[in-house]
Short mmCIF file of C-alpha atoms in Angstrom, two decimals:
data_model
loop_
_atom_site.label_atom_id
_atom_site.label_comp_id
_atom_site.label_asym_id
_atom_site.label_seq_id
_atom_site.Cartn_x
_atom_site.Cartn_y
_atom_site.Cartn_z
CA UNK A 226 0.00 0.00 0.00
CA UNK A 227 1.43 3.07 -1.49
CA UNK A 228 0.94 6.35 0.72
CA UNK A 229 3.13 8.38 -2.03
CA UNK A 230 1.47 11.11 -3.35
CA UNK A 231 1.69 11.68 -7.05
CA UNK A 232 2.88 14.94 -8.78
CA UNK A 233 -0.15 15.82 -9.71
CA UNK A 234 -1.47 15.18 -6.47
CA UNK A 235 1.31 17.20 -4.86
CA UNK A 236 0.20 20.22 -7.24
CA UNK A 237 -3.31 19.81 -6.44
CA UNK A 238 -2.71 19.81 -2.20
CA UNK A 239 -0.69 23.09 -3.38
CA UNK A 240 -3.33 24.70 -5.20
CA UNK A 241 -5.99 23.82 -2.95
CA UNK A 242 -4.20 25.26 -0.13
CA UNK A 243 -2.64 28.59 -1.73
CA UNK A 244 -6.34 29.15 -3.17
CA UNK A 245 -8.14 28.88 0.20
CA UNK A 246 -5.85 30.66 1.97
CA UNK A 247 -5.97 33.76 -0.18
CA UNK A 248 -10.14 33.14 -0.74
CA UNK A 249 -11.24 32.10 2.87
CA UNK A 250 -8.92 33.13 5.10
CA UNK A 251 -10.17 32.76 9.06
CA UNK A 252 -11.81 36.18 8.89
CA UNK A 253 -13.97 35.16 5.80
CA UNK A 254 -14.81 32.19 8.03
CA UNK A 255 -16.13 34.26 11.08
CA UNK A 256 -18.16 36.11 8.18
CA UNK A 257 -19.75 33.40 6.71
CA UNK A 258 -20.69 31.84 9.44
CA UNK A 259 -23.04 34.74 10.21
CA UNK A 260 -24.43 34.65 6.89
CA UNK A 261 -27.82 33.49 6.15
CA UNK A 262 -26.32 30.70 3.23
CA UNK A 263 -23.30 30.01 5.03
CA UNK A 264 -21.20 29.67 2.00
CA UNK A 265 -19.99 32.63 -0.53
CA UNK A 266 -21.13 32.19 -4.04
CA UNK A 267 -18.15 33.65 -5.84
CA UNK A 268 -15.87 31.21 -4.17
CA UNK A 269 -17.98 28.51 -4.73
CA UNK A 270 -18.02 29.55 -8.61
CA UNK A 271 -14.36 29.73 -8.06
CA UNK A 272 -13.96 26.21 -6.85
CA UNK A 273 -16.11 24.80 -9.88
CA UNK A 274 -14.02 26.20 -12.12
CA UNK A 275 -10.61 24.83 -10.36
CA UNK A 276 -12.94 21.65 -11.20
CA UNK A 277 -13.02 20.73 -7.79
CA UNK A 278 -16.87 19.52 -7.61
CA UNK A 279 -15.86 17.16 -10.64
CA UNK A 280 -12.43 15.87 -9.93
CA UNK A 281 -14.02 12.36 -9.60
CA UNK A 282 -16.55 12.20 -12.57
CA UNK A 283 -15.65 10.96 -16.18
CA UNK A 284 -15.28 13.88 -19.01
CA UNK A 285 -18.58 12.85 -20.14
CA UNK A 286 -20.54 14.56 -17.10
CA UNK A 287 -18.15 17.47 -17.09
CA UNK A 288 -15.15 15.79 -14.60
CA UNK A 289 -11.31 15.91 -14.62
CA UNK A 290 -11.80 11.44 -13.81
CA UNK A 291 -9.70 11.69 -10.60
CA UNK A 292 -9.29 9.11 -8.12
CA UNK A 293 -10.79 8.99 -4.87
CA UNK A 294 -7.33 9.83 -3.05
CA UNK A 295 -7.67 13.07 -4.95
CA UNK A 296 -10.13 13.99 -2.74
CA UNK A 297 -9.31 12.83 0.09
CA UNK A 298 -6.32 15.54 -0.63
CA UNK A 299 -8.80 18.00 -1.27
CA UNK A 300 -10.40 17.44 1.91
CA UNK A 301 -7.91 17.68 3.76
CA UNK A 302 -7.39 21.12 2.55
CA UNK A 303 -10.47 22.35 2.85
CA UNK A 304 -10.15 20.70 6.52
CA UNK A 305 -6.83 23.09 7.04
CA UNK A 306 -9.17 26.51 6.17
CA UNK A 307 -12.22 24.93 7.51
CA UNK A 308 -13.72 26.43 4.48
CA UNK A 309 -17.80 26.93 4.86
CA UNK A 310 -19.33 25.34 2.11
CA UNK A 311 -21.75 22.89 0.96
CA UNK A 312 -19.22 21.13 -0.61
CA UNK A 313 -19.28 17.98 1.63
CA UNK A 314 -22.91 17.47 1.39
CA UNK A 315 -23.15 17.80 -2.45
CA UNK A 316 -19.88 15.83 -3.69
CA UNK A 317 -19.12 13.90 -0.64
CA UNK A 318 -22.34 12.81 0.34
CA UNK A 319 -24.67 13.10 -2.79
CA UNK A 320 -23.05 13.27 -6.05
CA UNK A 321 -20.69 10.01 -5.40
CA UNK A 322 -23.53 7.80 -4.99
CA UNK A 323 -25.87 9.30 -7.91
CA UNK A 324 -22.31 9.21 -10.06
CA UNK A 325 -22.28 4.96 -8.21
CA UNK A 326 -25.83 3.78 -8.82
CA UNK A 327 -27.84 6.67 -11.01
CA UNK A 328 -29.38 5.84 -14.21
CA UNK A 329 -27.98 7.61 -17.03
CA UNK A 330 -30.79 10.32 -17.39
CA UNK A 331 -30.17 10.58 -13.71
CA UNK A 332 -26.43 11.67 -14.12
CA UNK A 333 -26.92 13.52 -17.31
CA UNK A 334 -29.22 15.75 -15.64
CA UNK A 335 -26.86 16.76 -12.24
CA UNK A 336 -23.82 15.55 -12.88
CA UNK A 337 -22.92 18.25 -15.31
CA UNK A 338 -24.71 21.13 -12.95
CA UNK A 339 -22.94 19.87 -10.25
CA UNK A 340 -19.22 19.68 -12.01
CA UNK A 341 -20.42 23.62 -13.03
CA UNK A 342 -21.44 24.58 -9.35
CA UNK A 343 -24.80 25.15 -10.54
CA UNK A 344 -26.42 22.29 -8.33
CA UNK A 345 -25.90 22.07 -4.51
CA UNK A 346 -27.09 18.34 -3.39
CA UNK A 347 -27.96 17.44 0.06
CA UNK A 348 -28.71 14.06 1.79
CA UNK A 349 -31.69 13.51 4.24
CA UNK A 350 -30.42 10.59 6.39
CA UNK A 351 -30.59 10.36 10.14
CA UNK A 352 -34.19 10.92 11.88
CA UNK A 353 -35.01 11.55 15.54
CA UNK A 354 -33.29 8.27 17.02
CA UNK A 355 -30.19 10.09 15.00
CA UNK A 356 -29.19 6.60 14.88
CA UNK A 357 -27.64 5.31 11.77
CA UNK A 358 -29.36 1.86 11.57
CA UNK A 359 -31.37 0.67 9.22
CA UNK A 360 -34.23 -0.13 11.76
CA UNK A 361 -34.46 3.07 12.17
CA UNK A 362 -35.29 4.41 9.17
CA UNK A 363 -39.14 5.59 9.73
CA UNK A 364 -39.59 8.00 6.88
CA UNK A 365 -41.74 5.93 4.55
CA UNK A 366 -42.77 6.48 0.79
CA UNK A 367 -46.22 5.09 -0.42
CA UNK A 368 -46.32 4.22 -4.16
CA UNK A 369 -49.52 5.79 -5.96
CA UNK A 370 -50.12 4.95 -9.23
CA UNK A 371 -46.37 6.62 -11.06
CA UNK A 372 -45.71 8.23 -8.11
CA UNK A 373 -44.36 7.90 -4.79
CA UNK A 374 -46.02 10.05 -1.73
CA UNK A 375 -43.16 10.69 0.67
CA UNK A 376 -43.75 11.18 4.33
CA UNK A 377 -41.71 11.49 7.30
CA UNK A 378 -39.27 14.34 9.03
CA UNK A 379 -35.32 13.72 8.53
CA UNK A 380 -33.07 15.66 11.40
CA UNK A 381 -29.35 17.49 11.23
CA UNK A 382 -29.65 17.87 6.96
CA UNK A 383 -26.70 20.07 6.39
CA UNK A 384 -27.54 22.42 3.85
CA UNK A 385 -30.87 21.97 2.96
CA UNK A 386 -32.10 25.32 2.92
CA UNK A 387 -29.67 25.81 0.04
CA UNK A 388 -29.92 22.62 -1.58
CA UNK A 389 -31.24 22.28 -5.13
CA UNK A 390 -32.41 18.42 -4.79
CA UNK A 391 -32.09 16.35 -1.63
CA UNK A 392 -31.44 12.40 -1.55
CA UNK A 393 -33.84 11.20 0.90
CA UNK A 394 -33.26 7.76 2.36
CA UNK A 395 -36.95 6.09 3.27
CA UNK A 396 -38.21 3.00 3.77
CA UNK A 397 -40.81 1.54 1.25
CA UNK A 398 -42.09 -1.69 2.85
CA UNK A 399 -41.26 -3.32 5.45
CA UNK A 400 -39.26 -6.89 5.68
CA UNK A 401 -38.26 -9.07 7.98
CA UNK A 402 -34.46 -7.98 8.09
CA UNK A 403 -34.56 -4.04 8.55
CA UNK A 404 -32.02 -3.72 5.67
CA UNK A 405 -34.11 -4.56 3.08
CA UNK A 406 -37.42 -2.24 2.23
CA UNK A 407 -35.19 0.65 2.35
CA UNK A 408 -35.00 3.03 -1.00
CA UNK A 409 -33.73 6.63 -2.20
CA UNK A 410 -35.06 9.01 -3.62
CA UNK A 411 -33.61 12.27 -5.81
CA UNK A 412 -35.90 14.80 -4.59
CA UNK A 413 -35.95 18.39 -5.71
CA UNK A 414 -35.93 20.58 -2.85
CA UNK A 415 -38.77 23.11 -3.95
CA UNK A 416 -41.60 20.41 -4.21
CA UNK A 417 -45.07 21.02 -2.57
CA UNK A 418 -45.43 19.42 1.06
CA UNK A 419 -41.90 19.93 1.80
CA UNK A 420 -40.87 21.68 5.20
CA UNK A 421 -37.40 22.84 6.04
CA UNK A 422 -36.44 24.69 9.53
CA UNK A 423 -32.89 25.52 9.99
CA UNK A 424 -31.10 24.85 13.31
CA UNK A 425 -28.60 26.93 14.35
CA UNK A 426 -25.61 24.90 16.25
CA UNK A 427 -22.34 25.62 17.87
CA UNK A 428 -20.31 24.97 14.95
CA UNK A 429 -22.01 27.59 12.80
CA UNK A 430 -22.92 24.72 10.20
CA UNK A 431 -26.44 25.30 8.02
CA UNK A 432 -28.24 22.27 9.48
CA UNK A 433 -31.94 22.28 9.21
CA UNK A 434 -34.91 19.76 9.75
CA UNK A 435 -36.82 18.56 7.24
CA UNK A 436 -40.18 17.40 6.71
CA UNK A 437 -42.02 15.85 4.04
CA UNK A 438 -45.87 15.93 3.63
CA UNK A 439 -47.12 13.56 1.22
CA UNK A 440 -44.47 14.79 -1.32
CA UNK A 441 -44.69 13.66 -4.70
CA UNK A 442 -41.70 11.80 -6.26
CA UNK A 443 -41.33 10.06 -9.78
CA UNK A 444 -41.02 6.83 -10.28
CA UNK A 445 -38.04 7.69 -12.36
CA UNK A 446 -36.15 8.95 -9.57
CA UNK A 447 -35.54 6.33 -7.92
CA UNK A 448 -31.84 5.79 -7.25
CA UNK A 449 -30.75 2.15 -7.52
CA UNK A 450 -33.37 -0.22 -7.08
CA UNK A 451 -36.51 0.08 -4.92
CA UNK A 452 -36.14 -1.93 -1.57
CA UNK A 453 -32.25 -2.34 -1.81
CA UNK A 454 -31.16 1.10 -0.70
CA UNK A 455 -29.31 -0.17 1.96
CA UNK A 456 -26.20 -0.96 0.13
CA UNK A 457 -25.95 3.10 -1.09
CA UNK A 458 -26.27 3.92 2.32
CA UNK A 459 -23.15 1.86 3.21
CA UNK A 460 -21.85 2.76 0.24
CA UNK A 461 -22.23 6.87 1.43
CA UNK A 462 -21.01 5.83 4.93
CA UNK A 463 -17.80 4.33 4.03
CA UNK A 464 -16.75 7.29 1.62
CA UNK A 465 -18.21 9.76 3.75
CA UNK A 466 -17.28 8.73 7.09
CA UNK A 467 -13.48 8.27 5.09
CA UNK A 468 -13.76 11.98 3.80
CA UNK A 469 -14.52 13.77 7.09
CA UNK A 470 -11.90 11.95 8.57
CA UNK A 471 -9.57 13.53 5.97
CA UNK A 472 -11.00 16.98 6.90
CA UNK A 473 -10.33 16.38 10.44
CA UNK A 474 -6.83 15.53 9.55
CA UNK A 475 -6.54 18.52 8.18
CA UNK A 476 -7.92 20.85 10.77
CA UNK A 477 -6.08 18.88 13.31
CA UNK A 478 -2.89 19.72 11.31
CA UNK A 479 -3.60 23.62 10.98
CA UNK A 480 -4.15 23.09 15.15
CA UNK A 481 -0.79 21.47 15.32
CA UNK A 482 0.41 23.94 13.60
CA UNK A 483 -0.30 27.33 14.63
CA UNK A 484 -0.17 25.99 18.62
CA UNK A 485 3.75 24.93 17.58
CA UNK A 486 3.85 28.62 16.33
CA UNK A 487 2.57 30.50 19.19
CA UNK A 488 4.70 28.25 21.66
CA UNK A 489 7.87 29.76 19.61
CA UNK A 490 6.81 32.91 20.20
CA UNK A 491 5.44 33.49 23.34
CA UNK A 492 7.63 34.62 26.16
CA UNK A 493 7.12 33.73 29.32
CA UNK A 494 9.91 33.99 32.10
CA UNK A 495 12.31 35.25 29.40
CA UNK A 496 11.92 32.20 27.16
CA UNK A 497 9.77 30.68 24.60
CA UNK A 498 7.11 28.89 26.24
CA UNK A 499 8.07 26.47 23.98
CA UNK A 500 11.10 25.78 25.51
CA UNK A 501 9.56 24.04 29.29
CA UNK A 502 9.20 20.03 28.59
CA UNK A 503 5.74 20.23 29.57
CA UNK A 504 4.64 22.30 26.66
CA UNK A 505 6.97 20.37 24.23
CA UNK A 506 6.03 16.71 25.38
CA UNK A 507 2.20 17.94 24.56
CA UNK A 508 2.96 19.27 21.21
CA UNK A 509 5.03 16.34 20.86
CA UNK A 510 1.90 13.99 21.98
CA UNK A 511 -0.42 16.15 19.21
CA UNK A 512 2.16 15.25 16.34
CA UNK A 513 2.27 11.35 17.00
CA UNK A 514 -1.44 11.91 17.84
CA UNK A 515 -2.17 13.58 14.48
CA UNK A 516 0.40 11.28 12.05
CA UNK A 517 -1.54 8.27 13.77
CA UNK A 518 -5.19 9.11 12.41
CA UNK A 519 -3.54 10.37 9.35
CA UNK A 520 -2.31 6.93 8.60
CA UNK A 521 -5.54 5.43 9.16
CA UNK A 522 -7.25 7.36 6.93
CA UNK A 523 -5.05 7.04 4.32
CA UNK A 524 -5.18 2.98 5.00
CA UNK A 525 -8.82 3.36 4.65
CA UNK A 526 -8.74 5.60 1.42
CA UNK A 527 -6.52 3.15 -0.04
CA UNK A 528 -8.86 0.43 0.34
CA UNK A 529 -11.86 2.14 -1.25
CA UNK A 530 -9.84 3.05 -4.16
CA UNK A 531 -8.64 -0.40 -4.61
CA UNK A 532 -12.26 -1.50 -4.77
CA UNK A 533 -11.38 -3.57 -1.61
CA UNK A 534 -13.11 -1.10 0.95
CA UNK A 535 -12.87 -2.09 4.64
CA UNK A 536 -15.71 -1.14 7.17
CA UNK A 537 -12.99 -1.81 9.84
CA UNK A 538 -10.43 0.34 8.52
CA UNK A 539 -13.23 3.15 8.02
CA UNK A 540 -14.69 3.10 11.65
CA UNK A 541 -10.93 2.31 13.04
CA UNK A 542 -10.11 6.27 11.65
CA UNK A 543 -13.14 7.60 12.44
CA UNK A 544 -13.13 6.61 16.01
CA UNK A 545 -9.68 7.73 16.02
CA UNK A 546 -10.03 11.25 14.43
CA UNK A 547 -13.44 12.03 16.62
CA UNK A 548 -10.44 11.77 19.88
CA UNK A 549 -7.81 13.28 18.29
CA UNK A 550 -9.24 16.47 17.26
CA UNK A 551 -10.47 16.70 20.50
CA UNK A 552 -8.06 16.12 22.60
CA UNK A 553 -5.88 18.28 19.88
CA UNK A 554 -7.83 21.11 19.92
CA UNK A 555 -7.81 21.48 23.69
CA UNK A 556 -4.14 21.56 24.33
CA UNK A 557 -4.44 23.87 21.64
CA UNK A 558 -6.28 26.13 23.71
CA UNK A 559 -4.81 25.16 27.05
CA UNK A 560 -1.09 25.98 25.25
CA UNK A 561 -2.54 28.99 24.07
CA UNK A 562 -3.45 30.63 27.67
CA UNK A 563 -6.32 33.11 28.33
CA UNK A 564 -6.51 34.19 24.25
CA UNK A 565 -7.19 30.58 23.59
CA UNK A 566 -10.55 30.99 25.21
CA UNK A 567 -11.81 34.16 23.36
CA UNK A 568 -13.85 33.87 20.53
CA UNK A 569 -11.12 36.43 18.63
CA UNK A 570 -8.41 33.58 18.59
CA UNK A 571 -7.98 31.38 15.39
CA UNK A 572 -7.83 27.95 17.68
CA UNK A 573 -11.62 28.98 18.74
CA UNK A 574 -13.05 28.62 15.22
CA UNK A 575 -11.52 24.71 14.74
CA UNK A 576 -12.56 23.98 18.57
CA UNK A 577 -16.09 24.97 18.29
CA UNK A 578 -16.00 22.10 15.54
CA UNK A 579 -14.98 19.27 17.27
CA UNK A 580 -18.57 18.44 18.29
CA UNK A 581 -20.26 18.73 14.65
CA UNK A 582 -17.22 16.33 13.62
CA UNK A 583 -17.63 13.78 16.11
CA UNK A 584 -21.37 13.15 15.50
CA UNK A 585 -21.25 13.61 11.87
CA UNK A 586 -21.62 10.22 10.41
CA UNK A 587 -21.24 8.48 13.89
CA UNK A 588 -19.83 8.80 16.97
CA UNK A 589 -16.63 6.88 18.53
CA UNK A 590 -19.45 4.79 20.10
CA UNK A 591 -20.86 3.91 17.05
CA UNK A 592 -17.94 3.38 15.13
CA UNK A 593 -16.22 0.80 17.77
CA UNK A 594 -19.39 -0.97 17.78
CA UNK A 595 -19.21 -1.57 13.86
CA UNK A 596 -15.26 -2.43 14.78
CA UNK A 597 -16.62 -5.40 17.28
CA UNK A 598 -18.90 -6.77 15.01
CA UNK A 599 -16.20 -6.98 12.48
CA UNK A 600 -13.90 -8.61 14.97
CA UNK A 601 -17.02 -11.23 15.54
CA UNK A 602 -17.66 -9.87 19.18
#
């Protein structure tokens, strides 16, 4: 397993980083996160054209046919800046799977808007249980005549107020083995006897819930079969889950790095703070900390892209990253003093995220669970 990183890959980290540096910098952040989309639309144009919403889709559908450790580059990047965008929850969560399983007329249609930034997807998962099983999936959709009426509310959809279509997971009949029975749907946003009511959370993310009244959906867009859904969620889970573990990464490494920074120059008692072993075995702690989950993500990336993905390998970095940035984040602060604690402070903005990154997609809970089952606990 080769953890090299191509030239081209090398240019795109580059790129990525000297673009969102100049674009978003941390006071663009604050900004946007007091905005009513939460995102800027001339940077997201911007980002379309760097062909970053298509780096994994063929020419055909308007795509640069990168692999999936091309993103998991990107998203470390975009990690680094902790860029607000709806990128995640289009690409990441939405597009893959449409690009996966969609019919043809299906890809035609968003593919292309998406690759152009013209199409911001989001996916309608989790309900009140906010647990990821299968058994409890309640949203239901009732099939009338060439139709499908869609009820049920979905919880925590990140960027649904902005979203264009949503992929709503629901159940449409019920079996014996909760797995089966479940279908998606591509769902645009503005249809009659849909509800959306944004939440506002400690992380500043555009999260909203999301109810459905008797919504009408096509037959036609139906993604993947009906009653075998199941197998797109894992599908979304093990790229997803793999993808904001690469964003961690990165914010974990812009932590890293700016705390290393401010220990060189802050004097205390005539010296760098930097200089007392107490400081310096922490920071050292955060590096092996930090190298650790990044190695476990890119073990897990490398498996997906091999076709051989690994639901161990997955939870193993996401149960890794959820402590890491964590416990990163508050040395950070700790190493940092009384500043660390304002809201002025850089470290703030990456700390008030640990909470919306440990939940998204599962928990460490969660995620060791799926690692017991694997070991045949």
């Amino acid at each position: 397993m080769d953890f090299g990183f191509s030239e081209q890959q090398q240019m795109l980290r580059t790129s990525a980083r000297d673009f969102l540096a100049k674009e978003c910098p941390t006071t663009k952040v604050r900004e946007l996160e007091e905005s009513e989309k939460g995102y800027d639309s001339q940077m997201w144009n911007a980002m379309a054209e760097l062909g970053w919403m298509g780096l994994l889709f063929p020419e055909e559908y308007g795509g640069s046919s990168g692999t999936f450790m091309d993103l998991v580059v990107l998203m470390e990047e975009m990690g680094r800046s902790i860029a607000p965008s709806p990128f995640f929850s289009t690409v990441c969560l939405s597009a893959l799977p449409i690009l996966q399983y969609g019919s043809s007329d299906q890809k035609e249609h968003i593919l292309p808007k998406v690759a152009k930034g013209e199409e911001i997807l989001s996916l309608a998962l989790t309900e009140a249980s906010m647990s990821l099983q299968p058994s409890n999936i309640t949203s239901h959709a009732t099939l009338d005549g060439e139709n499908y009426l869609l009820e049920g509310t979905k919880f925590f959809v990140r960027d649904a107020a902005v979203a264009n279509h949503l992929l709503v997971v629901a159940r449409t009949s019920n079996k014996e083995n909760p797995k089966d029975g479940i279908t998606l749907f591509l769902v645009d946003a503005k249809s009659p006897g849909i509800e959306i009511e944004e939440i506002t959370t400690m992380a500043k993310e555009k999260h909203s819930v999301v109810t459905f009244n008797k919504t009408k959906v096509s037959k036609t867009d139906v993604i993947g079969q009906v009653d075998q859904g199941w197998n797109i969620v894992e599908f979304i889970m093990q790229r997803a889950v793999t993808l904001k573990c690469a964003e961690v990464v990165g914010s974990c490494q812009a932590v890293l790095d700016m705390t290393t920074q401010y220990a060189k120059d802050r004097i205390q008692f005539e010296r760098p703070i930097g200089s007392f072993q107490a400081i310096q075995h922490r920071l050292a702690d955060m590096l092996i900390d930090v190298e650790g989950t990044q190695f476990l993500v890119y073990q897990a990336s490398c498996s997906i892209e091999e076709g051989t993905p690994s639901d161990l390998q997955v939870s193993a970095a996401k149960a890794k990253a959820n402590e890491v940035f964590q416990k990163a984040t508050l040395d950070g602060v700790q190493i940092h003093g009384a500043i660390g604690f304002t809201r002025d402070h850089d470290i703030g903005l990456y700390y008030r995220r640990v909470k919306a990154a440990e939940f998204a997609m599962g928990d460490a809970d969660y995620h060791r669970e799926r690692i017991a089952v694997d070991l045949g606990l």
